[in-house]
XYZ file of C-alpha atoms in Angstrom:
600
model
C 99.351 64.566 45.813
C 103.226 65.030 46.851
C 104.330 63.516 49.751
C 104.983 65.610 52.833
C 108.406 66.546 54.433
C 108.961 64.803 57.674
C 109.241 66.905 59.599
C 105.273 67.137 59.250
C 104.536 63.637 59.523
C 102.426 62.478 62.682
C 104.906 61.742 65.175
C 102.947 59.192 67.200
C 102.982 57.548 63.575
C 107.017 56.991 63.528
C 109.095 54.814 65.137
C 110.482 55.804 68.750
C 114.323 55.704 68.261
C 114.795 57.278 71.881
C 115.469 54.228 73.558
C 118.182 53.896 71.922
C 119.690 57.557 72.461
C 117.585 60.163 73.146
C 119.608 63.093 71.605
C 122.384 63.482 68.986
C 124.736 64.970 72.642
C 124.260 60.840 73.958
C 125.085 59.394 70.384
C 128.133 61.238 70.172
C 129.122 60.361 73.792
C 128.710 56.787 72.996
C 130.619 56.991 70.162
C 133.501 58.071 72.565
C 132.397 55.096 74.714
C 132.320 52.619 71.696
C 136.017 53.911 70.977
C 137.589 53.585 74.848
C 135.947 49.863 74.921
C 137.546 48.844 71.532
C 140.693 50.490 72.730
C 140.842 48.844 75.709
C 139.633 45.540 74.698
C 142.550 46.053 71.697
C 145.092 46.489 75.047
C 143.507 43.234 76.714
C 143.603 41.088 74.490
C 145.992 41.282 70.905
C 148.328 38.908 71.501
C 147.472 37.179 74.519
C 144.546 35.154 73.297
C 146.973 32.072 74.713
C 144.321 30.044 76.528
C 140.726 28.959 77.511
C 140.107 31.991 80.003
C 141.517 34.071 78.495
C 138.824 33.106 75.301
C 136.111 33.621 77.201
C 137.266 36.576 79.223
C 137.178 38.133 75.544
C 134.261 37.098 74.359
C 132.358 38.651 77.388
C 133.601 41.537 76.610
C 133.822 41.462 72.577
C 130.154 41.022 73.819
C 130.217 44.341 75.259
C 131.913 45.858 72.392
C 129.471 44.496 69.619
C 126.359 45.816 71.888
C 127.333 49.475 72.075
C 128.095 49.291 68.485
C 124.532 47.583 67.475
C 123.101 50.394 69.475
C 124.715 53.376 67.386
C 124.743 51.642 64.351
C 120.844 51.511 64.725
C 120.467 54.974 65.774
C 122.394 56.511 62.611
C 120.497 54.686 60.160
C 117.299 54.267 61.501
C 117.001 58.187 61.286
C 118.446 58.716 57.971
C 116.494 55.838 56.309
C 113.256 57.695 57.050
C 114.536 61.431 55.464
C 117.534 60.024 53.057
C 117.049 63.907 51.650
C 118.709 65.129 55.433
C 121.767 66.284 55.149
C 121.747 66.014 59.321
C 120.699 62.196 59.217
C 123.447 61.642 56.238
C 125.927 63.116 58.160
C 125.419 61.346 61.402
C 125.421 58.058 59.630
C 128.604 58.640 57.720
C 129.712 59.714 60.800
C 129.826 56.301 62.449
C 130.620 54.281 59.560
C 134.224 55.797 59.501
C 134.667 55.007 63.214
C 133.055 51.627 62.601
C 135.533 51.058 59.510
C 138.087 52.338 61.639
C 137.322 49.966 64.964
C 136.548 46.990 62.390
C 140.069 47.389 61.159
C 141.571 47.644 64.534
C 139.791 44.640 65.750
C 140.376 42.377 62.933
C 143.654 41.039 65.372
C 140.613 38.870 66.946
C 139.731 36.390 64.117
C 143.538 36.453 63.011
C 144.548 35.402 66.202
C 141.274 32.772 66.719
C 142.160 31.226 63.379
C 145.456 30.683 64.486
C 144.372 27.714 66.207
C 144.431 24.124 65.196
C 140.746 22.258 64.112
C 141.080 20.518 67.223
C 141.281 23.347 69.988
C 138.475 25.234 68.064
C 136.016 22.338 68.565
C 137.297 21.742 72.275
C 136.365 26.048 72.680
C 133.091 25.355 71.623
C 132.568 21.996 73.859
C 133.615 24.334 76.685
C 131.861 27.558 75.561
C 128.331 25.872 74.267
C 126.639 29.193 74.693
C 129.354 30.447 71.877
C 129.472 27.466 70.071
C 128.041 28.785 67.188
C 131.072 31.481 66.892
C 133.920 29.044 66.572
C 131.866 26.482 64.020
C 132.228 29.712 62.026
C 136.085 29.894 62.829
C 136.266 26.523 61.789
C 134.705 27.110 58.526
C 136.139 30.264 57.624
C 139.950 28.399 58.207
C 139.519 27.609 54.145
C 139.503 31.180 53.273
C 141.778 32.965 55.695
C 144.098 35.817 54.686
C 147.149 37.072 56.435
C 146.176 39.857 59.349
C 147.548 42.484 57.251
C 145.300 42.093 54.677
C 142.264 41.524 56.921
C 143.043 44.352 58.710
C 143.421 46.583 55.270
C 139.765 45.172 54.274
C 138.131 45.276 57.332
C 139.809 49.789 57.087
C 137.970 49.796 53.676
C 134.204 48.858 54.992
C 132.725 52.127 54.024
C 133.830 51.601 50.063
C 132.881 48.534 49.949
C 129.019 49.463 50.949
C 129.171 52.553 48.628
C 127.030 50.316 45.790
C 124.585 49.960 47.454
C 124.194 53.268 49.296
C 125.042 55.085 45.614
C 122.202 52.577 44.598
C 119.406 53.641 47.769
C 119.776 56.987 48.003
C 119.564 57.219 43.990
C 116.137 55.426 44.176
C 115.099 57.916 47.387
C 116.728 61.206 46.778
C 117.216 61.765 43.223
C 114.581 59.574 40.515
C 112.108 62.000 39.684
C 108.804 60.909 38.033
C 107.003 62.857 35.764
C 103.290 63.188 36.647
C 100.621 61.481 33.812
C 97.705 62.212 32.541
C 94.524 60.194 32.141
C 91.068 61.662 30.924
C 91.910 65.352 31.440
C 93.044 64.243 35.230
C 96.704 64.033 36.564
C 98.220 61.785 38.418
C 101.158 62.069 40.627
C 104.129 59.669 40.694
C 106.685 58.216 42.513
C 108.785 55.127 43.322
C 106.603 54.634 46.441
C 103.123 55.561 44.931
C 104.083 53.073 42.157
C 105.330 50.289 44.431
C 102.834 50.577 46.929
C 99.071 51.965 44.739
C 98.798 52.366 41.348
C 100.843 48.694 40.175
C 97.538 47.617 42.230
C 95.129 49.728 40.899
C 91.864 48.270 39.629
C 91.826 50.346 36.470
C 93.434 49.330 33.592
C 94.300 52.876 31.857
C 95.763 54.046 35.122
C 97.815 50.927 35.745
C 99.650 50.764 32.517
C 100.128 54.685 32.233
C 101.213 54.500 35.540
C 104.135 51.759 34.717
C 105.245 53.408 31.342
C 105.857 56.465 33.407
C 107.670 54.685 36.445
C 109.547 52.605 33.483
C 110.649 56.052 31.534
C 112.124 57.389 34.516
C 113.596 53.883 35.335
C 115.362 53.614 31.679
C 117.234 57.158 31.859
C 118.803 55.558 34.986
C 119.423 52.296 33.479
C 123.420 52.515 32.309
C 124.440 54.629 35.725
C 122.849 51.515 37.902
C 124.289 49.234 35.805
C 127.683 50.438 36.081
C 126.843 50.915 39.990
C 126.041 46.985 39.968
C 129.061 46.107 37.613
C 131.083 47.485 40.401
C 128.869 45.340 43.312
C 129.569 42.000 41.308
C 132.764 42.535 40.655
C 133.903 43.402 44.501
C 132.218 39.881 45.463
C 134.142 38.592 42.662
C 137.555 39.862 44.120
C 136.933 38.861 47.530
C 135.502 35.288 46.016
C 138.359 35.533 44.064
C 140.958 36.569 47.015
C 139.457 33.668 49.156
C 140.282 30.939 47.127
C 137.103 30.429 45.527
C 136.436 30.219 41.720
C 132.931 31.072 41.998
C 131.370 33.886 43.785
C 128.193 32.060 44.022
C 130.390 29.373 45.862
C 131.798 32.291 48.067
C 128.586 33.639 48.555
C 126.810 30.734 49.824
C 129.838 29.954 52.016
C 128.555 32.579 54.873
C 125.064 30.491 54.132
C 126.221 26.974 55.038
C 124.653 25.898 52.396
C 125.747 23.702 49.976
C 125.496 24.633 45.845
C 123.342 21.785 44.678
C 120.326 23.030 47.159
C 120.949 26.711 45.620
C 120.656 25.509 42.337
C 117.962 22.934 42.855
C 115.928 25.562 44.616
C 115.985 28.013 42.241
C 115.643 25.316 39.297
C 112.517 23.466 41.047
C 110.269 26.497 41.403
C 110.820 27.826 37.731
C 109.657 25.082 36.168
C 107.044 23.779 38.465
C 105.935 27.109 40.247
C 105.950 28.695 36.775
C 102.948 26.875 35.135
C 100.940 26.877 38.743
C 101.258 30.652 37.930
C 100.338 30.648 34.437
C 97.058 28.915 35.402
C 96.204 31.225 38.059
C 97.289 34.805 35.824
C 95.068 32.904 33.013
C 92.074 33.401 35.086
C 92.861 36.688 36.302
C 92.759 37.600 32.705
C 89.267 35.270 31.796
C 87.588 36.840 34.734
C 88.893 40.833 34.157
C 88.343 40.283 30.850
C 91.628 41.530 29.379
C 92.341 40.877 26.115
C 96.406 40.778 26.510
C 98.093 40.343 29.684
C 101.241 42.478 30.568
C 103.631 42.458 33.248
C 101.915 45.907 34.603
C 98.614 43.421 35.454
C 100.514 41.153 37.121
C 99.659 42.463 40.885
C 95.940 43.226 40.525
C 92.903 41.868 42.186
C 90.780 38.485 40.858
C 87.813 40.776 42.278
C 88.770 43.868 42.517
C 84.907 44.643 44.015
C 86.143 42.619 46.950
C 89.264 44.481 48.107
C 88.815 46.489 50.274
C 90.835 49.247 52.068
C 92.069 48.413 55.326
C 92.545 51.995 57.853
C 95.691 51.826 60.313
C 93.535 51.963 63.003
C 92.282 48.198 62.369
C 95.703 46.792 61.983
C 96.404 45.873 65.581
C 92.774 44.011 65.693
C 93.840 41.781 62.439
C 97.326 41.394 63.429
C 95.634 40.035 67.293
C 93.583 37.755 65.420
C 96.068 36.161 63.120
C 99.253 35.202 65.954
C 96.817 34.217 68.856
C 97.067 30.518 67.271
C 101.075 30.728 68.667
C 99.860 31.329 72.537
C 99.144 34.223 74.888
C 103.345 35.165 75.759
C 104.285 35.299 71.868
C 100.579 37.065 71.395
C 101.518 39.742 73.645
C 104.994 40.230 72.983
C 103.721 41.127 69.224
C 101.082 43.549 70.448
C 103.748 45.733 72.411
C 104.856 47.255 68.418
C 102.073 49.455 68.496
C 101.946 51.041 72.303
C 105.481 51.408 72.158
C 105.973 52.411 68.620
C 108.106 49.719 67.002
C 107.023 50.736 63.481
C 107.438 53.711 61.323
C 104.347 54.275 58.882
C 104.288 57.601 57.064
C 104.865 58.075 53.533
C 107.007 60.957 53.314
C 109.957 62.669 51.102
C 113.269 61.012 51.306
C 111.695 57.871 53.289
C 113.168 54.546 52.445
C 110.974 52.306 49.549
C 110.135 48.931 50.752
C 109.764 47.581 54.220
C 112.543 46.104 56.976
C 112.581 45.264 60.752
C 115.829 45.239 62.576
C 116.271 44.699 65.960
C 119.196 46.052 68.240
C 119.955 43.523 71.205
C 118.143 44.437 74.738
C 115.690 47.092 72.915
C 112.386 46.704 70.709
C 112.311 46.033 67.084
C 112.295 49.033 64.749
C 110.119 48.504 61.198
C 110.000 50.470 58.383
C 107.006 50.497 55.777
C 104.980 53.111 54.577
C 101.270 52.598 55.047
C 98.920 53.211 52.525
C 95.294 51.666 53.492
C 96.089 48.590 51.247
C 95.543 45.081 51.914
C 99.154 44.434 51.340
C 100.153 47.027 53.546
C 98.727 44.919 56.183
C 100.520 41.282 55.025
C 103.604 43.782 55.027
C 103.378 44.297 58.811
C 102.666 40.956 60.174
C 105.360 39.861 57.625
C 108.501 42.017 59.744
C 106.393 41.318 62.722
C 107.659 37.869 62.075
C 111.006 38.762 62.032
C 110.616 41.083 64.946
C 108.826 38.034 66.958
C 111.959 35.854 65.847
C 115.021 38.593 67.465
C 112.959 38.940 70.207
C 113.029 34.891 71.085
C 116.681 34.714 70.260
C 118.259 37.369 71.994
C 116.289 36.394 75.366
C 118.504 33.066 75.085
C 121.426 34.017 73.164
C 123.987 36.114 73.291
C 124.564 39.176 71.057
C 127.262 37.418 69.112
C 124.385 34.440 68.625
C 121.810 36.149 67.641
C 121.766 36.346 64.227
C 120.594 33.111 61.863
C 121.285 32.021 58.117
C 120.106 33.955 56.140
C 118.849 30.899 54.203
C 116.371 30.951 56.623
C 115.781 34.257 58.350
C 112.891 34.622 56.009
C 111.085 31.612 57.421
C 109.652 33.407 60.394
C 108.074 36.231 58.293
C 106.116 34.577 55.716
C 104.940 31.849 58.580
C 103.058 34.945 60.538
C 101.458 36.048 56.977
C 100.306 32.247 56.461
C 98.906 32.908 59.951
C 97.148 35.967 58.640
C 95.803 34.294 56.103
C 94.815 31.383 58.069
C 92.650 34.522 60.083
C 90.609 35.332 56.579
C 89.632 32.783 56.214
C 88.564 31.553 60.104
C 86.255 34.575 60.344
C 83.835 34.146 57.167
C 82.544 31.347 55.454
C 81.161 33.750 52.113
C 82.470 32.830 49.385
C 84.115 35.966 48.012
C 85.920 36.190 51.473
C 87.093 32.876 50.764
C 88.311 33.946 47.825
C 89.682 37.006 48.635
C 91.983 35.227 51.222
C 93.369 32.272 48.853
C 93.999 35.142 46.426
C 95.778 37.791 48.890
C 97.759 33.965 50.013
C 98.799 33.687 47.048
C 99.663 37.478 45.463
C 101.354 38.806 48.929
C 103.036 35.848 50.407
C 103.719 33.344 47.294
C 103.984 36.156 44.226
C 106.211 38.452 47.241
C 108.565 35.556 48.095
C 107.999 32.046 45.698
C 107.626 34.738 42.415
C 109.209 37.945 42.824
C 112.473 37.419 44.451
C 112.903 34.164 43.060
C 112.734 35.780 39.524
C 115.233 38.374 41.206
C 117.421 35.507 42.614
C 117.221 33.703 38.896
C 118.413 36.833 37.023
C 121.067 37.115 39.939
C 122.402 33.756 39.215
C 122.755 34.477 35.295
C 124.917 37.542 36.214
C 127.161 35.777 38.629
C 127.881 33.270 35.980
C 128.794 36.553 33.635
C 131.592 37.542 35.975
C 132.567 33.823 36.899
C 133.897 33.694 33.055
C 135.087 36.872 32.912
C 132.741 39.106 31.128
C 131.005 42.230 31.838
C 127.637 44.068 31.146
C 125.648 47.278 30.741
C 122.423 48.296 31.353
C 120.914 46.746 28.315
C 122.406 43.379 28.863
C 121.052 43.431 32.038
C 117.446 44.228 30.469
C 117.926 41.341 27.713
C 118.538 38.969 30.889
C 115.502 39.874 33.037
C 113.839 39.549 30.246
C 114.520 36.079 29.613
C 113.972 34.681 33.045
C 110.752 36.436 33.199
C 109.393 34.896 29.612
C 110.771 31.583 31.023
C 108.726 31.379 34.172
C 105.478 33.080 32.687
C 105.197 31.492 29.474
C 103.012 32.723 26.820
C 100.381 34.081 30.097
C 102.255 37.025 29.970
C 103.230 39.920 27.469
C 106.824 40.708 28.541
C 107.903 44.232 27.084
C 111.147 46.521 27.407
C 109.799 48.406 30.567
C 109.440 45.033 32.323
C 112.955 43.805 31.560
C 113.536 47.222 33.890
C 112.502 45.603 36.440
C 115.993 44.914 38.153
C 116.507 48.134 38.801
C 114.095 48.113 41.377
C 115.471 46.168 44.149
C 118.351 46.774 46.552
C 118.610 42.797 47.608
C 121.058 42.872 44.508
C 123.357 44.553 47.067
C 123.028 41.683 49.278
C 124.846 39.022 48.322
C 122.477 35.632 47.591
C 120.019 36.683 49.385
C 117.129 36.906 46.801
C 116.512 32.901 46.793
C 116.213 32.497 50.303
C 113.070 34.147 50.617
C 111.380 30.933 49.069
C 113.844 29.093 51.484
C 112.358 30.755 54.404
C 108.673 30.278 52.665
C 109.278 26.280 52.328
C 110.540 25.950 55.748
C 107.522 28.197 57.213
C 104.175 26.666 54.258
C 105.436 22.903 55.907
C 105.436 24.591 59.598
C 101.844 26.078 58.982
C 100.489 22.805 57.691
C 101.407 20.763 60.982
C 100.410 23.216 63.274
C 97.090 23.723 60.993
C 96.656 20.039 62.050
C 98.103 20.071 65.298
C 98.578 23.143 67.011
C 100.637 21.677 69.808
C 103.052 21.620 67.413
C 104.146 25.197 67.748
C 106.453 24.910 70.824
C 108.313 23.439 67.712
C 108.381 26.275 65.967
C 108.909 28.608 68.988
C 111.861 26.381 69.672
C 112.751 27.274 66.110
C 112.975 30.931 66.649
C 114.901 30.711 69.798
C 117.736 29.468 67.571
C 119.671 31.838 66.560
C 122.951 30.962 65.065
C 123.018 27.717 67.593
C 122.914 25.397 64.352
C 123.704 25.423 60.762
C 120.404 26.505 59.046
C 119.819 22.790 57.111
C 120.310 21.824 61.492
C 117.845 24.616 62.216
C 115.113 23.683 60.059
C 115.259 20.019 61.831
C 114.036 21.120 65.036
C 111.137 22.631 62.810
C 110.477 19.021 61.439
C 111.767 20.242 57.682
C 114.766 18.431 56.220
C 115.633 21.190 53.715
C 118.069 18.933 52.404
C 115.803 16.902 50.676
C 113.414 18.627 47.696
C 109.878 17.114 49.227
C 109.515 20.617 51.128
C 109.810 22.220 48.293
C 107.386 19.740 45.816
C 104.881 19.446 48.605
C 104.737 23.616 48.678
C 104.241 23.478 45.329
C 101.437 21.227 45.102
C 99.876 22.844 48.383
C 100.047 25.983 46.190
C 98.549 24.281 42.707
C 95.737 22.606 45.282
C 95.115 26.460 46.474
C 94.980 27.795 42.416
C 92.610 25.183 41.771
C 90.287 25.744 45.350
C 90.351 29.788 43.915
C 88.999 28.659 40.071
C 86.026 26.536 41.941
C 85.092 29.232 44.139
C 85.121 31.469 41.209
C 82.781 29.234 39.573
C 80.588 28.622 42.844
C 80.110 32.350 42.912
C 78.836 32.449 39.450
C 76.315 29.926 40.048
C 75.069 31.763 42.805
């Protein structure tokens, strides 16, 4: 089956971007609007930031500025991430990132000016100004790595270049990979990056499942030098700006705009490859005991324990699952969640030139907007309540924040997410005592939420950190040097469980979080942080006015700071080794149910 244009898609099935602007006639007028308040607040305020009230005269209305901006930025690529084949949607996006290069470059007078100040009247600003605190702890950090206004301003004028990686990257993986149908038994089988990603890597039957990957993987490898040289020049920007910043690592420079210190990077990504690894081993072991396949390969690596127990879930139950799992955290954050679907937060058709993947985005003082692409899976429905999470979170934080608050670490902004698919979980496994059901949740626990954040992006983040240290001493790569190193990590943390072949040292071409900056290893940041949240309020569910004061955060606190008020000291590894072992205890509850059922 090919997928169908949008144009032809349900609409009641797509996300409602007219609250933000209901016509391209009001984007373009706010685009005028956008460029009077810059120009104005430009006339206001270069070179007379002199004083307290003045300060917070400005950031009132930077405040204004920033929301008008969030606002079109949200409209242009909300609607060109669901048709990336529109040469309308293109357009209009392209459209505002000039203007928003131009502004940002026009605007960069503001942190020149701020940084101008000594240590000591940036920490009296944010005694004063505790609502903006946040904003000059940044100032105070980012004195380090300062460059003169000229050049800021030159950098800031050269936005849309910078991002071209990435969008080269996206709308090669949308628009242009074509995959050659295959053949199995007489019958053939369509294919595509999202029917790959999102059915047949699933698929219960084995011929299907491997055909399925060699053909994804040939298309894959006759792109394999183009993205490479696409990444090259990714790495090497960071590296310049690392490099231009006084930094002689870009993983240093990187984690910088983290707060977080190298050691926990390191550590992180160090603990869970060689203590996750084996807990995975044991549990792919059974997989292949129990399907009875004679050699594992990495194209098995997503498919059910039981696949006679995994079943389809219709888009029409979603909201009931999604009810059940988040009434634990109380009736306003229950209802707040249940507002996506009446007022059509989330876009779920699969059509042609839609965005692979999934992502929720929120633009201050309107709903959340998510993007997956529904396809009666089980996974589909972890996917949901996962950006539900994140939606829940921006929803919290902007009723107590301000816009230029709002946004957290993202060491942890992935904490949120995989808590409410925990919660889901949790759900399973409250509503059936059978055995197989019990089962079936441990399992979807651990291949949605663990493989998703603990396996799959950690891998992603390992690989990451292998190429950084390439460019740190001054070499390069190509596409096959990128194979030969995602090969490596993935024999490393899989052992001899798993056959690991040419098409899955592919593999990083699949991902745009490459594009990203570190952002890879804090998914199993965020997962830490949320497994140790889960477990108290498991025990004690008083305990999540803790994590609700959690969300409400924002960027009031360093993210190590943040975590505190969630009871985690991320600065320690016992999160970490007690996730671990909760996960090993879960791998060992799924072999004795598997041997309970057999003795049935």
């Amino acid at each position: 089956m090919s997928l169908p244009k949008r144009n032809t898609v349900p609409v009641e099935l797509t996300w409602d971007t007219s609250t933000l602007f209901k016509s391209e006639q009001e984007f373009n007028a706010h685009l005028a609007k956008l460029k009077q308040l810059a120009d104005s607040f430009t006339l206001n305020y270069q070179g007379k930031l002199k004083n307290f009230e003045t300060i917070k005269e400005s950031l009132i209305a930077l405040s204004e500025v920033t929301k008008e901006k969030d606002w079109l930025e949200h409209y242009a690529f909300l609607n060109q991430s669901v048709d990336m084949s529109s040469a309308k949607a293109n357009n209009q996006l392209h459209k505002f990132e000039n203007i928003s290069a131009q502004l940002a470059s026009e605007l960069s007078f503001y942190d020149s000016e701020m940084l101008d100040f000594s240590t000591e009247e940036l920490a009296s600003f944010a005694a004063k100004l505790p609502e903006y605190s946040a904003i000059f702890r940044h100032y105070l950090n980012d004195q380090k790595q300062r460059l003169a206004p000229n050049i800021e301003k030159t950098l800031a004028a050269l936005a849309p270049t910078f991002y071209a990686p990435e969008n080269i990257y996206t709308q090669m993986r949308s628009s242009d990979m074509h995959f050659d149908n295959f053949t199995i038994d007489g019958k053939d089988y369509p294919m595509s990056f999202v029917l790959y990603e999102n059915y047949y890597q699933y698929h219960a039957d084995i011929k299907i499942r491997r055909a399925a990957f060699a053909s994804f993987s040939k298309t894959l490898n006759q792109y394999k030098n183009t993205l490479a040289a696409v990444y090259y020049t990714e790495v090497y920007k960071q590296k310049t700006f690392a490099t231009l910043r006084g930094y002689s690592s870009v993983i240093d420079y990187l984690l910088a705009e983290q707060e977080i210190p190298r050691d926990i990077y390191e550590r992180q990504i160090d603990t869970i490859m060689e203590k996750f690894g084996p807990v995975m081993q044991k549990y792919v072991k059974l997989i292949k005991k129990e399907r009875g396949i004679d050699e594992l390969t990495f194209a098995d690596l997503q498919i059910d324990l039981d696949p006679d127990y995994s079943p389809d879930i219709a888009l029409e139950d979603a909201p009931q699952y999604i009810s059940d799992a988040i009434k634990i955290m109380g009736k306003d954050y229950h209802d707040m969640i249940m507002r996506a679907f009446p007022e059509r937060w989330v876009d779920f058709p699969q059509n042609q030139g839609k965005e692979t993947g999934g992502f929720e985005t929120t633009p201050y003082d309107n709903h959340p907007f998510i993007l997956m692409s529904w396809s009666d899976q089980f996974a589909d429905l972890y996917t949901l309540i996962h950006e539900l999470g994140h939606a829940g979170q921006a929803l919290l934080t902007a009723a107590v924040n301000p816009i230029l608050v709002c946004d957290p670490s993202t060491y942890i902004v992935e904490s949120p997410s995989t808590f409410n698919e925990l919660l889901l979980t949790h759900s399973l496994l409250q509503k059936n005592n059978d055995l197989r059901m019990q089962r079936f949740a441990y399992t979807k626990m651990l291949t949605n939420t663990y493989y998703h954040n603990f396996v799959t992006h950690l891998l992603e983040a390992a690989y990451q950190r292998e190429v950084y240290r390439l460019i740190d001493n001054g070499e390069s790569f190509d596409g096959e040097r990128l194979c030969a190193i995602k090969k490596r990590v993935l024999q490393r943390f899989w052992g001899d469980a798993v056959k690991i072949d040419d098409d899955a040292s592919l593999t990083w071409m699949r991902q745009s979080h490459y594009y990203m900056g570190l952002y890879s290893y804090t998914y199993s940041a965020g997962l830490t942080i949320a497994t140790q949240m889960y477990l108290k309020i498991k025990k004690n569910p008083a305990k999540t006015s803790d994590w609700l004061s959690y969300l409400e955060l924002g960027d009031q606190k360093a993210p190590l700071d943040a975590a505190m008020v969630a009871g985690v000291d991320m600065s320690s590894n016992e999160p970490l080794e007690k996730t671990i072992a909760f996960l090993d205890n879960t791998v060992e509850k799924i072999i004795d149910l598997t041997t309970a059922i057999k003795n049935q």
